[in-house]
Short mmCIF file of C-alpha atoms in Angstrom, two decimals:
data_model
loop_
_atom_site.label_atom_id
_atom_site.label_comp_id
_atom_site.label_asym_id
_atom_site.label_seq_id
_atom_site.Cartn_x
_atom_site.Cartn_y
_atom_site.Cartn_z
CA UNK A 245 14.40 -49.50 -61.90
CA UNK A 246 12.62 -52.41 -63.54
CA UNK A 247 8.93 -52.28 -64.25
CA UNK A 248 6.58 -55.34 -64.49
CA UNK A 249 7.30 -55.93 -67.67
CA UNK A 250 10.95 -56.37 -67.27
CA UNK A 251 11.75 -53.18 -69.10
CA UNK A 252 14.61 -50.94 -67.64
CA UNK A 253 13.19 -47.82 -66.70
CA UNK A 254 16.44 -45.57 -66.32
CA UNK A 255 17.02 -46.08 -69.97
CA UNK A 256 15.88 -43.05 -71.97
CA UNK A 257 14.04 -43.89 -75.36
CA UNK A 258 16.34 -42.48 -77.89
CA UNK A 259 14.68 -39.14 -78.96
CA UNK A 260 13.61 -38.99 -82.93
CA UNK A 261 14.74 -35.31 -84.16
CA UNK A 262 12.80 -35.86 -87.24
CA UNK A 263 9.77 -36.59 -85.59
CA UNK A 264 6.73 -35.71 -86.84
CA UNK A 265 8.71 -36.27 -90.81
CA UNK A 266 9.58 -39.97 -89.60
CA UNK A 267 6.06 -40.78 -88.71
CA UNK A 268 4.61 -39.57 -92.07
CA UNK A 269 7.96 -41.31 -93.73
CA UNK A 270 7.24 -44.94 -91.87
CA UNK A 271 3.36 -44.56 -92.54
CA UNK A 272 4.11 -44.68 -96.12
CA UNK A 273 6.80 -47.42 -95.56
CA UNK A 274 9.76 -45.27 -96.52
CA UNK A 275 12.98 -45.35 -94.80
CA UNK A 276 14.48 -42.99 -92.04
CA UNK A 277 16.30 -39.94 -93.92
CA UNK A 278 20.08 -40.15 -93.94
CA UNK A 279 21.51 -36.94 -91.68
CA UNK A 280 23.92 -35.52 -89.80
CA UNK A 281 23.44 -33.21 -86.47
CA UNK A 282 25.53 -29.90 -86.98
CA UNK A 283 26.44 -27.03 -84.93
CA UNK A 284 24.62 -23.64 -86.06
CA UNK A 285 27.99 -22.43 -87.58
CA UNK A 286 28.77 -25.27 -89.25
CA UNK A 287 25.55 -24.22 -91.00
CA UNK A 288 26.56 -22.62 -94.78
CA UNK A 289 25.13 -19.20 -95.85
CA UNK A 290 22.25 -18.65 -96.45
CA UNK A 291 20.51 -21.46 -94.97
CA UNK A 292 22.55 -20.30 -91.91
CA UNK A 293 20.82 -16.99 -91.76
CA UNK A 294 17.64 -18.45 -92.53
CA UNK A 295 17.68 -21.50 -89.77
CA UNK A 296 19.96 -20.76 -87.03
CA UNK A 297 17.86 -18.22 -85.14
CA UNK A 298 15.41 -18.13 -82.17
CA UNK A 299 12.42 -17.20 -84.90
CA UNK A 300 9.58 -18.60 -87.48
CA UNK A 301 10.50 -19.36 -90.28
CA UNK A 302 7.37 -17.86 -91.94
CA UNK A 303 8.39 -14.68 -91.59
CA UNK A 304 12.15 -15.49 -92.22
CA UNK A 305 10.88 -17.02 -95.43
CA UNK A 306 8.85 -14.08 -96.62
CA UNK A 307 11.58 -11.39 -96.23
CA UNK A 308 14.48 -13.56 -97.28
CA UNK A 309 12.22 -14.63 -100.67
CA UNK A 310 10.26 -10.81 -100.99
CA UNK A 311 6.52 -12.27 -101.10
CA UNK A 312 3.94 -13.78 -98.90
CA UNK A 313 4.11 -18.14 -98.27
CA UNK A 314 1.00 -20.27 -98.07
CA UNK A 315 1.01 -23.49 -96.98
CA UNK A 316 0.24 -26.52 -99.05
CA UNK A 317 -0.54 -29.19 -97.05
CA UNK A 318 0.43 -32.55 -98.34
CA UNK A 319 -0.66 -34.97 -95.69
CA UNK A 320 -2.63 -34.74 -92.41
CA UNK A 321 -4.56 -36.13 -89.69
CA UNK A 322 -5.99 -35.10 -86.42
CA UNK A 323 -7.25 -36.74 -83.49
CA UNK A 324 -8.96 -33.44 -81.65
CA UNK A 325 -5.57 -33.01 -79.54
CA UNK A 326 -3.13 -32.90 -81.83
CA UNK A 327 -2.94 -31.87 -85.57
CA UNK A 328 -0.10 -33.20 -87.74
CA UNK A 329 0.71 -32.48 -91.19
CA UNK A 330 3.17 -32.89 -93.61
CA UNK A 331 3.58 -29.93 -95.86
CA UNK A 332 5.24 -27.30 -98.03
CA UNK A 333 5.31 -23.77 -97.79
CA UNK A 334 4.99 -21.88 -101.48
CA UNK A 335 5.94 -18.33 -102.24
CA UNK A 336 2.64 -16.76 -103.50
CA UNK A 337 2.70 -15.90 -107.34
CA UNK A 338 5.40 -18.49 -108.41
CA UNK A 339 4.08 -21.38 -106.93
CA UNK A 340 7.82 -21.83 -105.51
CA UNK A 341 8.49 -24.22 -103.07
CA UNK A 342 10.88 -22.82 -99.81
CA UNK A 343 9.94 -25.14 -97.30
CA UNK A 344 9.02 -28.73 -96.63
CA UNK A 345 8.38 -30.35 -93.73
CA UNK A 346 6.24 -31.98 -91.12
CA UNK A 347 4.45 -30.19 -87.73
CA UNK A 348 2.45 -31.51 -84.90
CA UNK A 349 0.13 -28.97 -83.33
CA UNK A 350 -1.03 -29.20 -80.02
CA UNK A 351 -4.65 -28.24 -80.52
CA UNK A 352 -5.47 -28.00 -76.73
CA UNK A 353 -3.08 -25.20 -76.35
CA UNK A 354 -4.43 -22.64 -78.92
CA UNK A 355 -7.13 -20.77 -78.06
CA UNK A 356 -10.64 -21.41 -80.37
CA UNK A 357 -10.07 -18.93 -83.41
CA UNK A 358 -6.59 -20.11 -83.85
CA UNK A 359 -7.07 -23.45 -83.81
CA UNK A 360 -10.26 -23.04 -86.38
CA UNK A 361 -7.10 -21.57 -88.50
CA UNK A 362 -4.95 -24.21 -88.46
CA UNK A 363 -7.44 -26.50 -89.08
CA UNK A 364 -8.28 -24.47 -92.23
CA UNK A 365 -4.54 -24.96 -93.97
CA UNK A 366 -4.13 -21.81 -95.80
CA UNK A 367 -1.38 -20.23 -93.21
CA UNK A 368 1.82 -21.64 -91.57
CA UNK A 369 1.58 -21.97 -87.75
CA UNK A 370 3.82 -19.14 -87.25
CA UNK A 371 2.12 -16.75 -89.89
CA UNK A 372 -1.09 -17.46 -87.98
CA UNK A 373 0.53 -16.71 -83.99
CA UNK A 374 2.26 -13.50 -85.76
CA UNK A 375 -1.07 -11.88 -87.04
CA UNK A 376 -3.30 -13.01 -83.95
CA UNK A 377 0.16 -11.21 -81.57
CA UNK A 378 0.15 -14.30 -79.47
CA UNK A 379 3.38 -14.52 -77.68
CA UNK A 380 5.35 -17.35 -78.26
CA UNK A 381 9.04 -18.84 -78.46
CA UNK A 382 11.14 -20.63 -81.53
CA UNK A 383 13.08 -23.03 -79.45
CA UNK A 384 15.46 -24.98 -82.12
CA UNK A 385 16.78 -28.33 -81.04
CA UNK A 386 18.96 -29.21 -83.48
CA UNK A 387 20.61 -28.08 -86.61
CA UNK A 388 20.50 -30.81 -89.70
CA UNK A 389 22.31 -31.80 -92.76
CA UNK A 390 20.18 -33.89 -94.62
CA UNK A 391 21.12 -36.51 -97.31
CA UNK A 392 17.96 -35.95 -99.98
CA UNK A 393 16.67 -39.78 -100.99
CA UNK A 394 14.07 -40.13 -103.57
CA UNK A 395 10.94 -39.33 -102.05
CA UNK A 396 12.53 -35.83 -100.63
CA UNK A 397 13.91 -35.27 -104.65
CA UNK A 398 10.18 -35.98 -105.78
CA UNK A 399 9.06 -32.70 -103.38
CA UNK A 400 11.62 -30.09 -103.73
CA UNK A 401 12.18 -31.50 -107.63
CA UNK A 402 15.79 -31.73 -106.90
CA UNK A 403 18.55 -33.72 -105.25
CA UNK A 404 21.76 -31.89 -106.19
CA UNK A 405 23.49 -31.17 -103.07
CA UNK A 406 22.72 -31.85 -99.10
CA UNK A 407 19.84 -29.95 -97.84
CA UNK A 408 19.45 -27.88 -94.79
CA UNK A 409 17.28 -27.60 -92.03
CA UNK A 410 16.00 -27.69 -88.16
CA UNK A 411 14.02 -29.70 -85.88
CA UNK A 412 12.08 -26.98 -83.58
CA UNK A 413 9.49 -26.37 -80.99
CA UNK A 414 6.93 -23.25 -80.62
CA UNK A 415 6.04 -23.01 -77.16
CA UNK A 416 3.54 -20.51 -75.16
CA UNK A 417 4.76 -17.77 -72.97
CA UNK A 418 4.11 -20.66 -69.90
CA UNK A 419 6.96 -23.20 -72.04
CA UNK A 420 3.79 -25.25 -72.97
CA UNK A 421 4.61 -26.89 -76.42
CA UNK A 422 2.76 -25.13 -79.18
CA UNK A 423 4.47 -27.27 -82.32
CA UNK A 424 7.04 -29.80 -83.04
CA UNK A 425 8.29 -29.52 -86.38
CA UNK A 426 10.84 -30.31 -89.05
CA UNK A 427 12.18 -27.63 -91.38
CA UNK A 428 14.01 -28.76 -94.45
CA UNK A 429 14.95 -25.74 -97.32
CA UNK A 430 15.40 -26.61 -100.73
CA UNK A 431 18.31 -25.80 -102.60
CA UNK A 432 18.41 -21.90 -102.94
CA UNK A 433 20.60 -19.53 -105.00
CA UNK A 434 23.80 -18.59 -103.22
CA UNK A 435 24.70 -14.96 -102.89
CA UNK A 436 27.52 -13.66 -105.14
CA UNK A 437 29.05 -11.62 -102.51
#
């Protein structure tokens, strides 16, 4: 099918796993980050146990690191619908960076008090559904290796091996979209057993 415009309608638009991270990425003129889709068990411990589940990662994070995140948001903007940000989750204390990414909330799905939370940018999304008991589902849709480039190495403060992570959706208990987001986990220490 052809519309007016000459454009062939039965082609898909490619779909952008690191969307909402490419959109803060091009808006500051950097490139695309260099990756590499991967089955969950091609995953190495322990980003494996941290990533490849059907969960937040807030409360992945906390348990796995022993102490409560906060999130430091790094860039934002929101049109009344939507809320995206760009941002790192620290372990309280330590200052310690365990996640960085990018989200795009779907304002118009969360009910009043939750939204006034997100909007605050203390919590993660997930920290915030968790405490409030609203039911929800971690849908991951893919499972990255990422090749760190320079402005990545500038936020986690290191660029030693390839990094980790997940592209993931939060949806409501009706499969409306809660979040989009990308989850990308520093470096951590591996386990000597």
């Amino acid at each position: 099918m052809i519309d007016p415009a000459g454009t062939d309608m039965t082609v898909q638009p490619e779909y952008d796993l690191l969307y909402p991270l490419s959109m803060f990425r091009r808006t500051r003129g950097i490139p695309d980050l260099s990756n590499e889709v991967l089955d969950g068990s091609e995953i190495p411990q322990p980003y494996r146990d941290l990533l490849v589940r059907n969960s937040d990662m807030t409360s992945q994070l906390e348990q796995f690191h022993g102490g409560t995140i906060y999130l430091d948001g790094l860039n934002s903007s929101n049109d009344n619908r939507a809320y995206f940000s760009e941002f790192a989750l620290r372990l309280e204390g330590d200052e310690r960076l365990v996640e960085y990414g990018a989200i795009e909330i779907t304002l118009t799905a969360l009910p009043a008090d939750i939204k006034a939370e997100v909007l605050a940018v203390r919590r993660p999304l997930g920290g915030i559904l968790n405490r409030h008991r609203i039911s929800y589902d971690s849908v991951p849709k893919a499972f990255l290796k990422i090749v760190p480039d320079e402005a990545i190495c500038e936020i986690l403060g290191s660029c030693e091996e390839p990094l980790y992570g997940r592209c993931n959706e939060i949806t409501g208990f009706n499969g409306e979209i809660y979040a989009r987001i990308v989850e990308i986990l520093p470096p951590v220490p591996r386990s000597s057993d």
